[in-house]
Amino acid sequence: LVDKPDLIGREAILRIHAAGVKLESSVDLSLVARGTPGFVGADLANIVNEAALLAVRAGRKKIIQKDFENAVEKSVAGLEKKNRVISEHEKRIVAFHETGHALIAGLTPGADPVQKISIVPRGFGALGYTLQMPTEDRYLMTQGELLARMDVLLAGRAAEELVFGEISTGAANDLTKTTDICRSMITDYGMS
């Protein structure tokens, strides 16, 4: 078995894959490595390729840092679906839902920092997302950190209920993730 690379390993892998492309001098691959915990070599190769495609589509001969940021975002959240037509009411629901996640992430000790909030649909079924990225590689999580993660997940649902007096089906994935964390806390870690 090969373990997932740590920060130093991810940066080295990125450098290997980036050797075949042209980078703007300001590109910092260590920043890209920091923003990709849990990624394996194939994921990192895909990010370099996607960044190169983004640069070409923008008419540039060199990859800039923003290309890498967008490539990571695409890898984590999926393809943007700018053409999906969403009603103003649904946009409001999604906006308050994602704001709930972001507010609680910012106020909860142990929660990963928010990098971006979007109400542009991405991936399969997601009408919006709050992108959180850890600041370092982590190999352990405390009960408090797991609870913080659940707080952030449930905050979107809570925001909907506070603002609109009811919840939408948009919270279903958050409930599934929260349930999974709760189950693992009990079965895998013996926490209650």
Coordinates of C-alpha atoms in Angstrom, one line a residue:
L1 CA 0.0 0.0 0.0
V2 CA 1.1 3.5 -0.7
D3 CA 0.0 6.2 1.7
K4 CA -1.3 9.6 0.5
P5 CA 1.5 12.1 0.2
D6 CA 2.1 14.7 2.9
L7 CA 2.6 18.4 2.2
I8 CA 6.3 17.9 1.1
G9 CA 5.3 14.9 -1.1
R10 CA 2.4 16.8 -2.7
E11 CA 4.7 19.7 -3.6
A12 CA 7.3 17.4 -5.1
I13 CA 4.6 15.6 -7.1
L14 CA 3.3 19.0 -8.4
R15 CA 6.8 20.0 -9.4
I16 CA 7.3 16.8 -11.4
H17 CA 4.0 17.3 -13.3
A18 CA 4.5 21.1 -13.7
A19 CA 8.0 20.5 -15.2
G20 CA 6.3 20.0 -18.6
V21 CA 4.3 23.2 -18.6
K22 CA 5.1 26.9 -18.5
L23 CA 4.4 28.7 -15.2
E24 CA 4.3 32.4 -14.5
S25 CA 7.2 33.3 -12.2
S26 CA 4.8 34.2 -9.4
V27 CA 3.2 30.7 -9.2
D28 CA 3.8 29.1 -5.8
L29 CA 3.4 25.4 -5.9
S30 CA 3.8 25.2 -2.1
L31 CA 0.5 27.1 -1.9
V32 CA -1.2 24.6 -4.2
A33 CA 0.3 21.7 -2.1
R34 CA -1.1 23.3 1.1
G35 CA -4.6 23.5 -0.5
T36 CA -4.7 19.9 -1.5
P37 CA -4.5 17.7 1.6
G38 CA -5.7 14.2 0.9
F39 CA -4.9 14.4 -2.8
V40 CA -2.9 11.6 -4.4
G41 CA -0.5 11.8 -7.3
A42 CA -3.2 11.3 -10.0
D43 CA -5.3 14.1 -8.4
L44 CA -2.3 16.4 -8.5
A45 CA -1.4 15.5 -12.1
N46 CA -5.0 16.3 -13.0
I47 CA -4.8 19.7 -11.3
V48 CA -1.7 20.6 -13.3
N49 CA -3.4 19.5 -16.5
E50 CA -6.6 21.4 -15.6
A51 CA -4.6 24.6 -14.8
A52 CA -2.9 24.3 -18.1
L53 CA -6.2 24.0 -19.9
L54 CA -7.6 27.0 -18.1
A55 CA -4.6 29.1 -19.1
V56 CA -5.0 28.1 -22.7
R57 CA -8.7 28.8 -22.7
A58 CA -7.9 32.3 -21.3
G59 CA -5.4 32.9 -24.1
R60 CA -2.3 32.8 -21.9
K61 CA 0.9 31.0 -22.7
K62 CA 1.8 30.5 -19.0
I63 CA -0.2 29.2 -16.0
I64 CA -0.9 31.7 -13.2
Q65 CA -1.8 31.0 -9.6
K66 CA -5.5 31.6 -10.2
D67 CA -5.5 28.7 -12.7
F68 CA -4.3 26.4 -10.0
E69 CA -6.9 27.7 -7.6
N70 CA -9.7 27.2 -10.1
A71 CA -8.3 23.7 -11.0
V72 CA -8.4 22.7 -7.3
E73 CA -11.9 24.1 -6.9
K74 CA -13.1 22.1 -10.0
S75 CA -11.5 19.0 -8.6
V76 CA -13.2 19.4 -5.2
A77 CA -16.6 20.8 -6.1
G78 CA -17.1 19.7 -9.8
L79 CA -17.7 21.5 -13.0
E80 CA -19.5 24.9 -12.9
K81 CA -22.9 24.9 -14.4
K82 CA -23.4 28.5 -15.3
N83 CA -26.3 27.7 -17.7
R84 CA -28.5 26.1 -15.1
V85 CA -31.6 28.3 -14.6
I86 CA -32.5 28.8 -11.0
S87 CA -35.3 30.9 -9.7
E88 CA -34.6 34.0 -7.6
H89 CA -36.3 32.3 -4.6
E90 CA -34.1 29.2 -4.9
K91 CA -31.0 31.5 -5.2
R92 CA -32.0 33.2 -2.0
I93 CA -32.3 29.9 -0.2
V94 CA -28.9 28.7 -1.5
A95 CA -27.3 32.0 -0.5
F96 CA -28.6 31.9 3.1
H97 CA -27.8 28.1 3.3
E98 CA -24.1 28.7 2.3
T99 CA -23.9 31.8 4.5
G100 CA -25.0 29.7 7.4
H101 CA -22.1 27.2 6.8
A102 CA -19.6 30.0 6.4
L103 CA -20.7 32.0 9.5
I104 CA -20.5 29.0 11.8
A105 CA -17.2 27.9 10.2
G106 CA -15.8 31.3 11.0
L107 CA -17.1 31.3 14.6
T108 CA -16.3 27.6 15.5
P109 CA -13.0 26.7 17.0
G110 CA -11.5 23.7 15.2
A111 CA -13.4 24.3 12.0
D112 CA -11.4 24.6 8.8
P113 CA -11.2 28.1 7.4
V114 CA -13.6 29.1 4.5
Q115 CA -11.8 29.7 1.2
K116 CA -14.8 30.5 -1.0
I117 CA -18.6 30.6 -1.0
S118 CA -20.5 30.2 -4.2
I119 CA -24.1 30.0 -5.3
V120 CA -23.1 28.9 -8.8
P121 CA -24.2 25.3 -9.2
R122 CA -21.3 22.8 -9.5
G123 CA -21.0 19.1 -9.9
F124 CA -24.0 16.7 -9.6
G125 CA -26.9 18.4 -7.9
A126 CA -25.1 21.0 -5.8
L127 CA -26.7 24.4 -6.2
G128 CA -24.0 26.1 -4.1
Y129 CA -21.1 25.3 -1.9
T130 CA -18.8 26.6 0.9
L131 CA -15.3 25.5 0.2
Q132 CA -13.2 25.0 3.4
M133 CA -9.6 24.0 3.2
P134 CA -7.5 22.8 6.2
T135 CA -4.4 24.8 6.9
E136 CA -2.2 21.8 7.5
D137 CA -2.1 18.0 7.0
R138 CA -4.0 16.3 9.8
Y139 CA -3.7 12.7 10.9
L140 CA -6.0 12.8 13.9
M141 CA -9.2 14.6 14.7
T142 CA -10.4 15.3 18.2
Q143 CA -14.0 14.9 19.3
G144 CA -14.3 18.7 19.4
E145 CA -13.0 19.0 15.8
L146 CA -15.5 16.4 14.6
L147 CA -18.3 18.2 16.4
A148 CA -17.2 21.4 14.8
R149 CA -17.4 19.8 11.4
M150 CA -21.0 18.7 12.2
D151 CA -21.9 22.2 13.4
V152 CA -20.7 23.7 10.1
L153 CA -22.6 21.0 8.1
L154 CA -25.9 21.6 10.0
A155 CA -25.5 25.4 10.0
G156 CA -26.9 25.7 6.4
R157 CA -30.0 23.9 7.4
A158 CA -30.4 26.0 10.5
A159 CA -30.0 29.2 8.5
E160 CA -32.7 28.1 6.1
E161 CA -35.1 27.4 9.0
L162 CA -34.3 30.7 10.7
V163 CA -34.8 32.8 7.6
F164 CA -37.5 31.0 5.8
G165 CA -39.3 29.0 8.6
E166 CA -38.7 25.7 6.8
I167 CA -35.9 23.7 5.3
S168 CA -35.3 22.6 1.7
T169 CA -34.0 19.4 0.1
G170 CA -30.7 21.2 -0.3
A171 CA -29.7 20.2 3.2
A172 CA -30.0 16.4 2.5
N173 CA -26.3 15.9 1.6
D174 CA -25.3 17.9 4.8
L175 CA -27.4 15.5 6.9
T176 CA -25.9 12.5 5.2
K177 CA -22.4 13.8 5.9
T178 CA -23.3 14.6 9.5
T179 CA -24.8 11.2 10.1
D180 CA -21.6 9.6 8.7
I181 CA -19.4 11.6 11.1
C182 CA -21.7 10.7 14.0
R183 CA -21.6 7.0 13.1
S184 CA -17.8 7.0 12.8
M185 CA -17.5 8.8 16.2
I186 CA -19.5 6.0 17.8
T187 CA -18.4 2.9 16.0
D188 CA -14.8 3.7 15.0
Y189 CA -13.7 5.9 17.8
G190 CA -15.9 4.9 20.7
M191 CA -17.0 8.5 21.3
S192 CA -20.5 9.4 22.5

